[in-house]
Short mmCIF file of C-alpha atoms in Angstrom, two decimals:
data_model
loop_
_atom_site.label_atom_id
_atom_site.label_comp_id
_atom_site.label_asym_id
_atom_site.label_seq_id
_atom_site.Cartn_x
_atom_site.Cartn_y
_atom_site.Cartn_z
CA MET Y 1 93.99 170.59 69.28
CA ALA Y 2 92.29 169.76 72.70
CA ARG Y 3 90.19 172.30 74.47
CA TYR Y 4 91.34 171.10 78.13
CA GLY Y 5 94.68 169.70 79.15
CA TRP Y 6 95.00 166.06 80.22
CA ALA Y 7 94.12 166.83 84.15
CA ARG Y 8 90.61 168.21 83.56
CA GLN Y 9 89.96 165.58 80.71
CA VAL Y 10 90.83 162.42 83.06
CA THR Y 11 88.70 164.39 85.76
CA VAL Y 12 86.00 164.35 83.17
CA LEU Y 13 86.34 160.96 82.13
CA VAL Y 14 86.54 159.56 85.70
CA ALA Y 15 83.40 161.13 86.21
CA LEU Y 16 81.81 159.93 82.92
CA TRP Y 17 82.85 156.46 83.52
CA LEU Y 18 81.45 155.83 86.96
CA SER Y 19 78.13 157.52 85.41
CA VAL Y 20 77.93 154.62 82.86
CA LEU Y 21 79.66 152.24 85.14
CA VAL Y 22 76.78 152.01 87.46
CA VAL Y 23 74.12 151.20 84.32
CA GLY Y 24 76.21 148.70 83.29
CA LEU Y 25 76.50 146.88 86.97
CA ASP Y 26 72.68 147.22 87.45
CA THR Y 27 72.17 145.47 83.87
CA MET Y 28 73.70 142.16 85.35
CA VAL Y 29 73.77 142.89 89.09
CA LEU Y 30 70.03 141.96 89.61
CA SER Y 31 70.01 138.60 87.56
CA VAL Y 32 71.40 136.79 90.61
CA ALA Y 33 69.36 138.45 93.06
CA LEU Y 34 66.24 137.41 91.40
CA PRO Y 35 65.74 133.92 93.47
CA THR Y 36 66.20 135.77 96.30
CA LEU Y 37 63.57 138.54 95.32
CA SER Y 38 61.46 135.61 94.75
CA ARG Y 39 61.47 134.07 98.23
CA ASP Y 40 61.92 137.25 100.50
CA LEU Y 41 59.20 139.13 99.08
CA GLY Y 42 57.36 136.49 97.85
CA ALA Y 43 57.50 137.64 93.92
CA SER Y 44 55.98 135.40 91.38
CA THR Y 45 57.55 134.85 88.33
CA ALA Y 46 55.35 137.48 86.51
CA GLN Y 47 56.27 140.19 89.31
CA LEU Y 48 60.02 139.16 88.38
CA GLN Y 49 59.31 139.84 84.52
CA TRP Y 50 57.79 143.37 85.91
CA VAL Y 51 60.97 143.91 88.03
CA THR Y 52 63.21 143.63 85.31
CA ASP Y 53 60.98 145.09 82.51
CA ALA Y 54 59.89 148.13 84.37
CA TYR Y 55 63.99 149.38 84.24
CA THR Y 56 64.04 148.28 80.70
CA LEU Y 57 60.94 150.13 79.27
CA ALA Y 58 61.73 153.29 80.86
CA LEU Y 59 65.30 153.36 79.42
CA ALA Y 60 63.79 152.43 75.67
CA ALA Y 61 61.32 154.92 76.02
CA LEU Y 62 63.37 157.96 77.39
CA LEU Y 63 66.76 157.05 75.61
CA LEU Y 64 66.21 159.54 72.59
CA PRO Y 65 64.26 162.18 73.91
CA VAL Y 66 66.72 162.39 77.24
CA GLY Y 67 69.31 163.56 74.37
CA LEU Y 68 67.13 166.71 73.28
CA LEU Y 69 65.85 167.83 76.53
CA SER Y 70 70.36 167.68 77.12
CA ASP Y 71 70.38 169.83 74.32
CA ARG Y 72 68.10 172.24 75.71
CA TYR Y 73 68.74 172.60 78.98
CA GLY Y 74 72.31 171.81 79.57
CA ARG Y 75 74.03 168.45 79.53
CA ARG Y 76 75.82 169.02 83.01
CA THR Y 77 72.24 170.19 84.47
CA VAL Y 78 70.44 166.96 82.96
CA LEU Y 79 73.26 164.88 84.18
CA LEU Y 80 73.50 165.71 87.58
CA ALA Y 81 69.44 165.37 87.87
CA GLY Y 82 69.57 161.67 86.12
CA LEU Y 83 72.50 160.82 88.58
CA ALA Y 84 70.55 162.25 92.05
CA LEU Y 85 67.39 160.28 90.46
CA PHE Y 86 69.52 156.94 89.54
CA GLY Y 87 70.59 157.31 93.17
CA LEU Y 88 67.63 158.32 94.78
CA ALA Y 89 65.74 155.05 93.05
CA SER Y 90 68.48 152.67 93.81
CA ALA Y 91 67.96 153.85 97.72
CA ALA Y 92 64.55 153.13 97.19
CA CYS Y 93 64.92 149.86 95.56
CA ALA Y 94 66.94 148.79 98.47
CA GLU Y 95 64.26 149.50 101.07
CA VAL Y 96 60.87 148.04 99.24
CA THR Y 97 59.11 145.72 101.08
CA THR Y 98 56.49 144.67 98.09
CA PRO Y 99 56.66 143.33 94.73
CA ALA Y 100 54.55 146.08 93.49
CA GLN Y 101 57.07 148.83 95.10
CA LEU Y 102 60.17 147.49 93.89
CA ILE Y 103 58.54 147.49 90.25
CA ALA Y 104 57.77 151.33 90.69
CA ALA Y 105 61.54 151.78 92.29
CA ARG Y 106 63.04 150.41 89.04
CA ALA Y 107 60.84 152.17 86.67
CA VAL Y 108 62.46 155.25 88.19
CA LEU Y 109 65.42 153.62 88.26
CA GLY Y 110 65.30 153.36 84.19
CA VAL Y 111 64.38 156.61 83.63
CA GLY Y 112 67.63 157.67 85.31
CA ALA Y 113 69.71 155.11 83.56
CA ALA Y 114 68.19 156.62 80.02
CA VAL Y 115 69.85 159.94 81.26
CA LEU Y 116 73.19 158.15 82.27
CA LEU Y 117 73.62 156.56 78.86
CA SER Y 118 72.75 158.92 76.66
CA VAL Y 119 74.12 162.32 78.10
CA PRO Y 120 77.97 160.96 78.91
CA LEU Y 121 78.20 160.37 75.24
CA SER Y 122 77.02 163.70 74.22
CA ILE Y 123 79.32 165.44 76.44
CA VAL Y 124 82.51 163.61 75.01
CA PRO Y 125 82.77 165.58 71.76
CA THR Y 126 82.59 168.85 73.75
CA VAL Y 127 85.58 168.05 75.97
CA PHE Y 128 88.27 166.03 73.73
CA ARG Y 129 89.30 166.92 70.54
CA GLY Y 130 88.30 165.65 67.50
CA ASP Y 131 90.36 162.29 65.64
CA THR Y 132 91.59 164.62 62.69
CA PRO Y 133 95.26 164.83 62.17
CA ALA Y 134 97.19 167.56 64.05
CA GLU Y 135 98.81 170.42 61.97
CA PRO Y 136 102.09 169.36 60.51
CA GLY Y 137 104.94 169.57 63.08
CA ARG Y 138 102.87 169.64 66.21
CA LYS Y 139 101.92 166.81 68.17
CA PRO Y 140 98.24 166.17 69.36
CA THR Y 141 97.50 167.09 72.55
CA GLY Y 142 95.02 165.45 75.06
CA LEU Y 143 92.77 162.71 74.47
CA GLY Y 144 90.62 162.35 71.35
CA THR Y 145 87.17 161.60 70.75
CA SER Y 146 87.43 157.88 69.85
CA GLY Y 147 90.09 157.31 72.62
CA ALA Y 148 87.58 158.83 75.26
CA LEU Y 149 84.46 156.51 73.99
CA SER Y 150 86.47 153.47 74.15
CA VAL Y 151 86.97 153.91 78.02
CA LEU Y 152 82.94 154.82 78.27
CA VAL Y 153 82.37 151.53 76.34
CA SER Y 154 84.50 149.49 78.90
CA GLY Y 155 83.20 150.67 81.69
CA MET Y 156 79.76 149.53 80.28
CA MET Y 157 81.14 146.32 79.40
CA LEU Y 158 82.98 145.89 82.73
CA GLY Y 159 79.41 145.33 84.05
CA LEU Y 160 79.11 142.66 81.91
CA PRO Y 161 81.21 140.19 83.91
CA LEU Y 162 81.27 142.27 87.34
CA GLY Y 163 77.37 142.36 88.05
CA PRO Y 164 76.92 139.04 88.64
CA LEU Y 165 79.72 138.36 90.74
CA LEU Y 166 79.26 141.72 92.83
CA GLY Y 167 75.71 141.32 93.31
CA GLY Y 168 76.57 137.26 94.43
CA TRP Y 169 79.03 138.36 97.12
CA LEU Y 170 76.51 141.16 98.65
CA LEU Y 171 74.27 138.63 98.45
CA GLY Y 172 76.13 136.32 100.39
CA HIS Y 173 77.10 138.88 103.02
CA PHE Y 174 74.34 141.05 102.95
CA TRP Y 175 70.86 141.34 102.48
CA TRP Y 176 69.23 141.74 98.82
CA GLY Y 177 68.81 145.64 99.16
CA SER Y 178 72.79 145.62 99.04
CA VAL Y 179 72.75 145.26 95.10
CA PHE Y 180 70.89 148.38 94.59
CA LEU Y 181 72.44 150.18 97.46
CA ILE Y 182 76.32 150.01 96.27
CA ASN Y 183 75.20 152.21 93.38
CA VAL Y 184 74.88 155.20 95.61
CA PRO Y 185 78.54 155.96 96.85
CA VAL Y 186 79.46 155.70 92.93
CA VAL Y 187 76.48 158.38 92.22
CA VAL Y 188 77.59 160.33 94.89
CA LEU Y 189 81.10 160.30 93.73
CA ALA Y 190 80.26 160.88 90.05
CA MET Y 191 77.87 164.10 91.36
CA VAL Y 192 80.89 165.61 93.06
CA VAL Y 193 83.32 165.14 89.98
CA VAL Y 194 80.71 166.32 87.46
CA ALA Y 195 79.74 169.19 89.15
CA VAL Y 196 83.37 170.68 89.43
CA ALA Y 197 84.71 169.40 86.29
CA ILE Y 198 82.49 169.37 83.29
CA PRO Y 199 81.48 172.52 81.68
CA GLN Y 200 77.92 173.16 81.15
CA SER Y 201 77.16 172.93 77.23
CA ARG Y 202 73.94 172.61 75.05
CA GLY Y 203 73.38 171.64 71.69
CA ALA Y 204 71.13 173.33 69.12
CA ALA Y 205 67.66 172.70 70.85
CA ARG Y 206 64.83 170.71 69.23
CA ARG Y 207 61.30 169.97 70.21
CA PRO Y 208 61.03 166.56 71.94
CA ASP Y 209 57.92 164.34 69.92
CA VAL Y 210 56.09 164.26 72.97
CA PRO Y 211 53.11 162.53 71.60
CA GLY Y 212 55.57 159.90 70.02
CA VAL Y 213 57.03 159.37 73.31
CA VAL Y 214 53.78 158.92 75.02
CA LEU Y 215 51.96 156.77 72.41
CA SER Y 216 55.08 154.33 72.31
CA ALA Y 217 55.30 154.00 75.63
CA LEU Y 218 52.45 153.35 76.74
CA GLY Y 219 51.49 150.65 73.75
CA LEU Y 220 54.91 148.93 74.76
CA VAL Y 221 53.60 148.77 78.40
CA ALA Y 222 50.28 147.60 77.17
CA LEU Y 223 51.69 145.10 75.11
CA VAL Y 224 54.31 143.67 77.99
CA TYR Y 225 51.61 143.46 80.38
CA ALA Y 226 49.48 141.58 78.15
CA VAL Y 227 52.40 138.98 77.80
CA ILE Y 228 53.10 138.94 80.75
CA GLU Y 229 49.65 138.49 82.79
CA GLY Y 230 48.62 136.05 79.89
CA PRO Y 231 49.83 132.79 81.93
CA GLU Y 232 48.56 134.31 85.20
CA ARG Y 233 45.12 135.38 84.49
CA GLY Y 234 43.94 133.45 81.28
CA TRP Y 235 44.60 134.91 77.40
CA THR Y 236 41.19 135.21 77.20
CA SER Y 237 40.38 137.14 80.75
CA LEU Y 238 39.34 140.61 80.08
CA PRO Y 239 42.46 141.89 81.46
CA VAL Y 240 44.59 140.52 79.01
CA LEU Y 241 42.54 141.03 75.90
CA ALA Y 242 42.28 144.68 77.04
CA GLY Y 243 46.00 145.05 76.88
CA LEU Y 244 46.34 143.92 73.66
CA ALA Y 245 43.86 145.67 72.09
CA GLY Y 246 45.22 148.84 73.72
CA ALA Y 247 48.65 147.88 72.60
CA ALA Y 248 47.27 147.58 68.93
CA VAL Y 249 45.32 150.95 68.89
CA LEU Y 250 48.53 153.11 70.65
CA LEU Y 251 51.36 151.39 68.48
CA ALA Y 252 49.16 152.09 65.53
CA GLY Y 253 48.55 155.61 66.72
CA PHE Y 254 52.55 155.76 66.90
CA VAL Y 255 53.39 154.53 63.87
CA GLY Y 256 50.67 157.02 62.11
CA TRP Y 257 51.81 159.87 63.95
CA GLN Y 258 55.45 158.97 63.20
CA ALA Y 259 54.16 159.31 59.81
CA ARG Y 260 53.38 162.88 59.85
CA ALA Y 261 55.39 164.19 62.47
CA ARG Y 262 57.47 167.36 61.76
CA GLN Y 263 60.35 166.15 63.74
CA PRO Y 264 59.83 162.54 64.53
CA LEU Y 265 61.18 159.94 66.97
CA VAL Y 266 61.53 157.30 64.31
CA ARG Y 267 61.81 158.22 60.78
CA LEU Y 268 59.68 155.10 59.08
CA GLY Y 269 61.52 155.12 55.82
CA LEU Y 270 64.46 153.73 57.67
CA PHE Y 271 62.47 150.11 57.80
CA THR Y 272 62.34 150.24 53.98
CA ASP Y 273 66.27 149.88 53.96
CA ARG Y 274 67.49 146.36 54.40
CA ARG Y 275 70.51 147.13 55.93
CA PHE Y 276 68.50 148.85 58.66
CA SER Y 277 65.21 146.57 58.97
CA VAL Y 278 67.21 143.26 58.73
CA GLY Y 279 70.16 144.43 60.79
CA VAL Y 280 67.89 145.32 63.92
CA LEU Y 281 65.88 142.39 63.71
CA ALA Y 282 69.12 140.28 63.87
CA MET Y 283 70.72 142.25 66.44
CA THR Y 284 67.45 142.35 68.56
CA LEU Y 285 66.91 138.47 68.17
CA ALA Y 286 70.75 138.21 69.73
CA GLY Y 287 69.84 140.28 72.43
CA PHE Y 288 66.40 138.13 72.70
CA ALA Y 289 68.68 135.29 73.43
CA LEU Y 290 71.07 136.87 75.55
CA PHE Y 291 68.07 138.56 78.21
CA GLY Y 292 66.15 135.44 78.35
CA VAL Y 293 69.07 133.20 78.97
CA VAL Y 294 70.39 135.61 81.73
CA PHE Y 295 66.77 135.77 83.30
CA VAL Y 296 66.42 131.91 83.85
CA LEU Y 297 69.69 130.86 84.46
CA PRO Y 298 70.17 132.46 87.96
CA GLN Y 299 67.23 130.65 88.88
CA TYR Y 300 67.77 127.37 87.99
CA LEU Y 301 71.74 127.78 88.85
CA GLN Y 302 70.47 128.69 92.53
CA VAL Y 303 67.18 126.83 93.05
CA VAL Y 304 67.26 124.10 91.39
CA LEU Y 305 71.44 123.29 91.48
CA GLY Y 306 71.34 124.39 95.10
CA THR Y 307 74.45 127.08 94.25
CA ASP Y 308 74.92 130.11 96.10
CA ALA Y 309 74.33 133.75 94.60
CA PHE Y 310 77.91 134.57 94.43
CA GLY Y 311 78.38 130.80 93.27
CA ALA Y 312 75.85 131.47 90.57
CA GLY Y 313 77.51 134.57 89.19
CA VAL Y 314 80.70 132.91 88.89
CA ARG Y 315 78.58 129.97 86.85
CA LEU Y 316 77.53 132.63 84.52
CA LEU Y 317 81.04 133.60 83.08
CA PRO Y 318 81.21 130.81 80.02
CA LEU Y 319 78.37 133.31 78.63
CA ILE Y 320 80.48 136.58 79.37
CA GLY Y 321 83.46 134.87 78.11
CA GLY Y 322 82.10 133.86 74.89
CA MET Y 323 80.58 137.03 74.52
CA LEU Y 324 84.20 138.63 75.01
CA VAL Y 325 85.91 136.13 72.88
CA ALA Y 326 83.96 136.66 69.97
CA ALA Y 327 83.54 140.47 69.82
CA PRO Y 328 86.54 141.09 67.61
CA VAL Y 329 86.28 137.94 65.96
CA GLY Y 330 82.82 139.27 64.51
CA ASP Y 331 84.33 142.91 63.64
CA ARG Y 332 87.68 141.16 61.75
CA LEU Y 333 85.10 138.84 59.90
CA SER Y 334 82.88 141.59 58.88
CA ARG Y 335 85.55 143.38 57.42
CA TRP Y 336 86.99 140.42 55.60
CA THR Y 337 83.82 138.86 54.13
CA GLY Y 338 81.17 141.49 54.65
CA ARG Y 339 78.27 141.42 57.46
CA ARG Y 340 76.25 138.71 56.02
CA LEU Y 341 78.98 136.06 57.08
CA PRO Y 342 79.38 136.76 60.89
CA VAL Y 343 75.70 137.52 61.60
CA ALA Y 344 74.16 134.50 59.96
CA VAL Y 345 76.53 132.24 61.38
CA GLY Y 346 76.43 134.09 64.73
CA LEU Y 347 72.88 133.40 65.04
CA LEU Y 348 73.03 129.71 64.05
CA VAL Y 349 75.81 129.30 66.50
CA VAL Y 350 72.99 131.16 68.95
CA THR Y 351 70.52 128.50 67.84
CA VAL Y 352 72.99 125.46 68.36
CA GLY Y 353 73.84 126.45 72.02
CA LEU Y 354 70.02 127.24 73.10
CA ALA Y 355 69.04 123.83 71.56
CA VAL Y 356 72.33 122.20 73.64
CA HIS Y 357 70.77 124.01 76.48
CA SER Y 358 67.28 122.76 75.94
CA ARG Y 359 68.59 119.35 76.87
CA VAL Y 360 69.52 120.17 80.69
CA THR Y 361 67.76 118.40 83.02
CA VAL Y 362 67.59 118.42 86.74
CA HIS Y 363 70.16 116.25 87.23
CA SER Y 364 72.41 117.01 84.33
CA GLY Y 365 74.63 118.78 86.71
CA TYR Y 366 76.63 122.56 85.57
CA GLY Y 367 79.09 120.92 82.89
CA LEU Y 368 76.35 120.99 79.92
CA THR Y 369 75.16 124.35 80.91
CA ALA Y 370 78.68 125.56 81.01
CA VAL Y 371 78.99 124.22 77.33
CA ALA Y 372 75.81 125.96 76.21
CA MET Y 373 76.56 129.42 77.57
CA LEU Y 374 79.83 129.48 76.05
CA ILE Y 375 78.43 128.57 72.52
CA GLU Y 376 75.44 131.01 73.24
CA GLY Y 377 77.77 133.73 74.17
CA PHE Y 378 79.83 133.37 70.94
CA GLY Y 379 77.22 133.15 68.63
CA ILE Y 380 75.63 136.28 70.35
CA ALA Y 381 78.66 138.67 69.82
CA LEU Y 382 79.67 137.18 66.84
CA ALA Y 383 76.33 138.00 65.42
CA LEU Y 384 75.74 141.51 67.39
CA SER Y 385 78.79 143.80 66.42
CA PRO Y 386 78.10 143.16 62.36
CA ALA Y 387 74.14 143.83 62.90
CA MET Y 388 74.57 146.74 64.85
CA ASP Y 389 77.06 148.03 61.77
CA SER Y 390 74.63 147.26 59.41
CA ALA Y 391 71.68 149.16 60.73
CA LEU Y 392 73.75 152.33 61.55
CA ALA Y 393 75.09 152.21 58.31
CA ALA Y 394 71.75 153.38 57.12
CA PHE Y 395 71.94 156.70 58.79
CA ARG Y 396 73.88 159.84 57.19
CA THR Y 397 76.71 161.14 59.13
CA GLU Y 398 75.11 164.15 60.37
CA GLU Y 399 72.29 161.58 61.85
CA ALA Y 400 74.87 159.70 63.70
CA ALA Y 401 73.65 160.32 67.02
CA THR Y 402 70.21 160.01 66.67
CA GLY Y 403 70.64 156.66 64.71
CA SER Y 404 72.66 155.59 67.42
CA ALA Y 405 69.86 156.13 70.01
CA LEU Y 406 67.72 155.12 68.32
CA VAL Y 407 69.07 151.51 67.72
CA GLN Y 408 69.92 151.30 71.28
CA SER Y 409 66.28 151.95 71.97
CA ILE Y 410 65.43 149.29 69.95
CA ARG Y 411 67.49 146.83 71.71
CA GLN Y 412 65.73 147.88 74.72
CA VAL Y 413 62.76 146.84 73.47
CA GLY Y 414 63.75 143.89 72.33
CA ALA Y 415 65.43 143.27 75.87
CA ALA Y 416 62.10 143.96 77.74
CA LEU Y 417 60.02 141.62 74.83
CA SER Y 418 62.09 138.98 75.66
CA VAL Y 419 61.92 138.87 79.73
CA ALA Y 420 58.26 139.30 78.79
CA VAL Y 421 57.66 136.54 76.09
CA LEU Y 422 59.85 133.95 77.34
CA GLY Y 423 59.22 134.51 80.91
CA SER Y 424 55.59 133.69 79.92
CA VAL Y 425 56.51 130.57 77.84
CA LEU Y 426 58.60 129.48 80.87
CA ASN Y 427 55.53 130.40 83.54
CA ALA Y 428 52.99 128.59 81.59
CA ALA Y 429 54.93 125.42 80.91
CA TYR Y 430 56.06 125.25 84.53
CA ARG Y 431 52.49 125.86 86.08
CA ASP Y 432 51.21 123.07 83.38
CA ARG Y 433 53.79 120.54 84.77
CA LEU Y 434 53.35 121.11 88.22
CA ASP Y 435 49.67 121.52 88.86
CA PRO Y 436 48.81 117.65 89.16
CA SER Y 437 51.48 117.79 92.04
CA LEU Y 438 49.54 120.46 94.01
CA THR Y 439 46.23 118.33 94.57
CA GLY Y 440 45.52 118.66 98.56
CA LEU Y 441 47.81 121.34 99.32
CA PRO Y 442 45.99 124.38 100.95
CA PRO Y 443 45.14 127.00 98.59
CA ALA Y 444 47.55 129.85 99.96
CA ALA Y 445 50.60 126.99 99.68
CA ALA Y 446 49.37 126.01 96.21
CA HIS Y 447 49.23 129.77 94.79
CA ALA Y 448 52.57 130.12 96.02
CA ALA Y 449 54.14 127.24 94.58
CA ARG Y 450 52.35 127.93 91.21
CA GLY Y 451 53.64 131.44 91.45
CA SER Y 452 57.66 130.48 91.17
CA VAL Y 453 59.96 127.47 91.65
CA ALA Y 454 61.39 129.59 94.95
CA GLY Y 455 57.96 129.55 96.37
CA ALA Y 456 57.25 125.83 95.49
CA VAL Y 457 60.71 125.24 97.04
CA GLU Y 458 60.02 127.17 99.90
CA VAL Y 459 56.39 125.25 100.52
CA ALA Y 460 58.19 122.07 100.17
CA VAL Y 461 60.54 122.73 102.76
CA ARG Y 462 57.90 124.14 105.79
CA THR Y 463 55.45 121.01 104.97
CA GLY Y 464 58.71 118.36 104.54
CA ASP Y 465 57.05 117.05 101.30
CA THR Y 466 60.41 116.28 99.06
CA SER Y 467 58.25 115.13 96.55
CA LEU Y 468 56.57 118.62 95.80
CA ARG Y 469 60.30 119.93 95.51
CA ALA Y 470 61.44 117.28 93.12
CA ALA Y 471 58.08 118.16 90.96
CA ALA Y 472 58.53 121.76 91.04
CA GLU Y 473 62.42 121.35 90.11
CA ASN Y 474 61.14 119.05 87.35
CA ALA Y 475 58.67 121.64 86.10
CA PHE Y 476 60.75 124.48 86.29
CA THR Y 477 63.59 122.66 83.96
CA HIS Y 478 60.65 121.50 81.90
CA GLY Y 479 59.54 125.18 81.24
CA MET Y 480 63.39 126.19 80.72
CA SER Y 481 63.74 124.04 78.46
CA ALA Y 482 60.33 124.86 76.68
CA MET Y 483 61.66 128.71 76.62
CA LEU Y 484 64.95 127.95 75.28
CA LEU Y 485 63.38 125.88 72.24
CA VAL Y 486 61.35 129.27 71.63
CA CYS Y 487 64.08 131.20 71.83
CA ALA Y 488 66.53 128.98 69.54
CA GLY Y 489 63.18 128.50 66.71
CA ALA Y 490 63.85 132.64 66.64
CA ALA Y 491 67.28 132.74 66.19
CA ALA Y 492 67.08 130.28 63.48
CA VAL Y 493 64.54 132.23 61.61
CA SER Y 494 66.51 135.49 62.08
CA ALA Y 495 69.74 133.44 60.65
CA VAL Y 496 67.97 132.35 57.42
CA LEU Y 497 66.50 135.84 57.23
CA ALA Y 498 70.07 137.34 57.65
CA ALA Y 499 71.43 134.73 55.12
CA LEU Y 500 69.06 135.78 52.80
CA LEU Y 501 68.14 139.47 53.11
CA LEU Y 502 71.00 141.02 54.76
CA PRO Y 503 73.20 143.45 51.87
CA ASN Y 504 76.69 142.22 52.36
CA ARG Y 505 78.38 145.86 52.17
CA ASP Y 506 77.04 149.35 51.84
CA ARG Y 507 76.40 150.75 48.28
CA PRO Y 508 79.01 153.53 47.18
CA ALA Y 509 77.55 156.76 49.17
CA PRO Y 510 78.51 159.36 51.67
CA ALA Y 511 79.90 158.37 54.46
CA ALA Y 512 77.86 155.99 56.87
CA ALA Y 513 77.22 157.04 60.41
CA PRO Y 514 80.39 155.43 62.84
CA ARG Y 515 79.66 152.26 64.81
CA PRO Y 516 80.09 152.27 68.63
CA ALA Y 517 83.08 150.55 70.03
CA ALA Y 518 80.62 148.31 71.70
CA PRO Y 519 76.92 147.43 71.57
CA PRO Y 520 75.59 148.68 75.19
CA VAL Y 521 75.93 152.04 74.52
CA ALA Y 522 74.88 154.39 72.02
CA ALA Y 523 77.57 156.70 69.91
CA ALA Y 524 78.35 160.39 71.14
CA ARG Y 525 76.58 163.29 69.72
CA GLN Y 526 78.35 164.59 66.77
CA HIS Y 527 78.01 168.29 66.97
CA ASN Y 528 80.17 169.88 69.84
CA GLY Y 529 77.45 172.28 71.27
CA ARG Y 530 78.32 175.66 73.20
CA HIS Y 531 80.15 175.87 76.27
CA GLU Y 532 78.81 177.77 79.33
CA GLY Y 533 81.49 177.41 81.74
#
């Protein structure tokens, strides 16, 4: 029987849905704003990478420990704090005047996003009834846990198509800060409803693995720093070498600490289970392709093809459409044939889509890009759900919450590395092709042109140098093709590994951890906790 009536449940669900909606929007809304940020803030390609990755790294590092903090200090309290932080950080993002300030504000935004992804799903079992059958002769009352989770997943998924469209419309009517400021009224409304309707609850308190969090976060930041700054400073420069060395030491320290910690963030034995290790690899590589394409395409559409921000958002829809069509196909196919076929075929389809996409030139127009996006989106979603299902099957039922949060954290790490690695390939190839065309330019103009294609186009417009604009657009398209081919190679290798190594079905064993209804969010915590109001 439900603990609360329909009215209370609906009110709670609205508050939680709003909380995850703003995260879903923020995941995609920034993509169409990147060219505008490059022009208005003078951000280089490397700085645009940091604007994206600062948010993702903070989210990845804190997704696991935030759940533990909410168990200790109360889920409603932590959710309210996360909403407040997300709203304040959104307002700060809208008012910055330099790329460095935006990067810092985006990192704080990622901290809030970790709360908004983790805590709402741990609240669900405390408010909504379980999915066990009702007593004979009695109808179940209220909404079940699975139904509530599906509603929350819809909030996150809605951000995929709505984010680029909303971001493009806002950029067409207001200044670039509006893509962040739109979060604030939604957050305020969510805070009011959370404070009034959601009961306080706690779970079994467990000490967060603070050394593990610190070592993993610093190690990832050092690695991403080295990868992003390599093309900027040179791969043999002291800062880049120091970043690589620091990342190696910190991440090795993290692994060593996890091996001997009493309550580690990551149970290292999981990586010996091919359901987890190969499933996570396939899932990460599918996300690698998605975030790489989302990072580069708005710049191509707006700067090279000349569409406005809203037009760029509309033109991203084939990617999302392919994903929405393929997601249920992958789920059904994995039930009929096992996981191996949809994962391997999906990654192979991604490889084909990326290879087609790499053939795009300055003069290709939008048609080839749309076809490539449709193929890529279909392949990504075909592989993603069965790969996640495989990874989560390695966890026992009582580990469902921790397992889902861990898988989501790894996905976010993959997203951060995708933008860092693929953005650096783009940057290096762009500069290599453009440099011969910069001869004779004043140093400041040459520096701006080398920093980003938007900067080069602005210099060309200001100086009336049409040849520089043509060279910059060709150089950017060349860099995009190189980036997409690297991504295609990674997807192809992952497809082969999935075909050879991914277990097709689970061995007979106790019930495995349930898979979330959709990739972008973690499963709800399985214990109900105790209520305090």
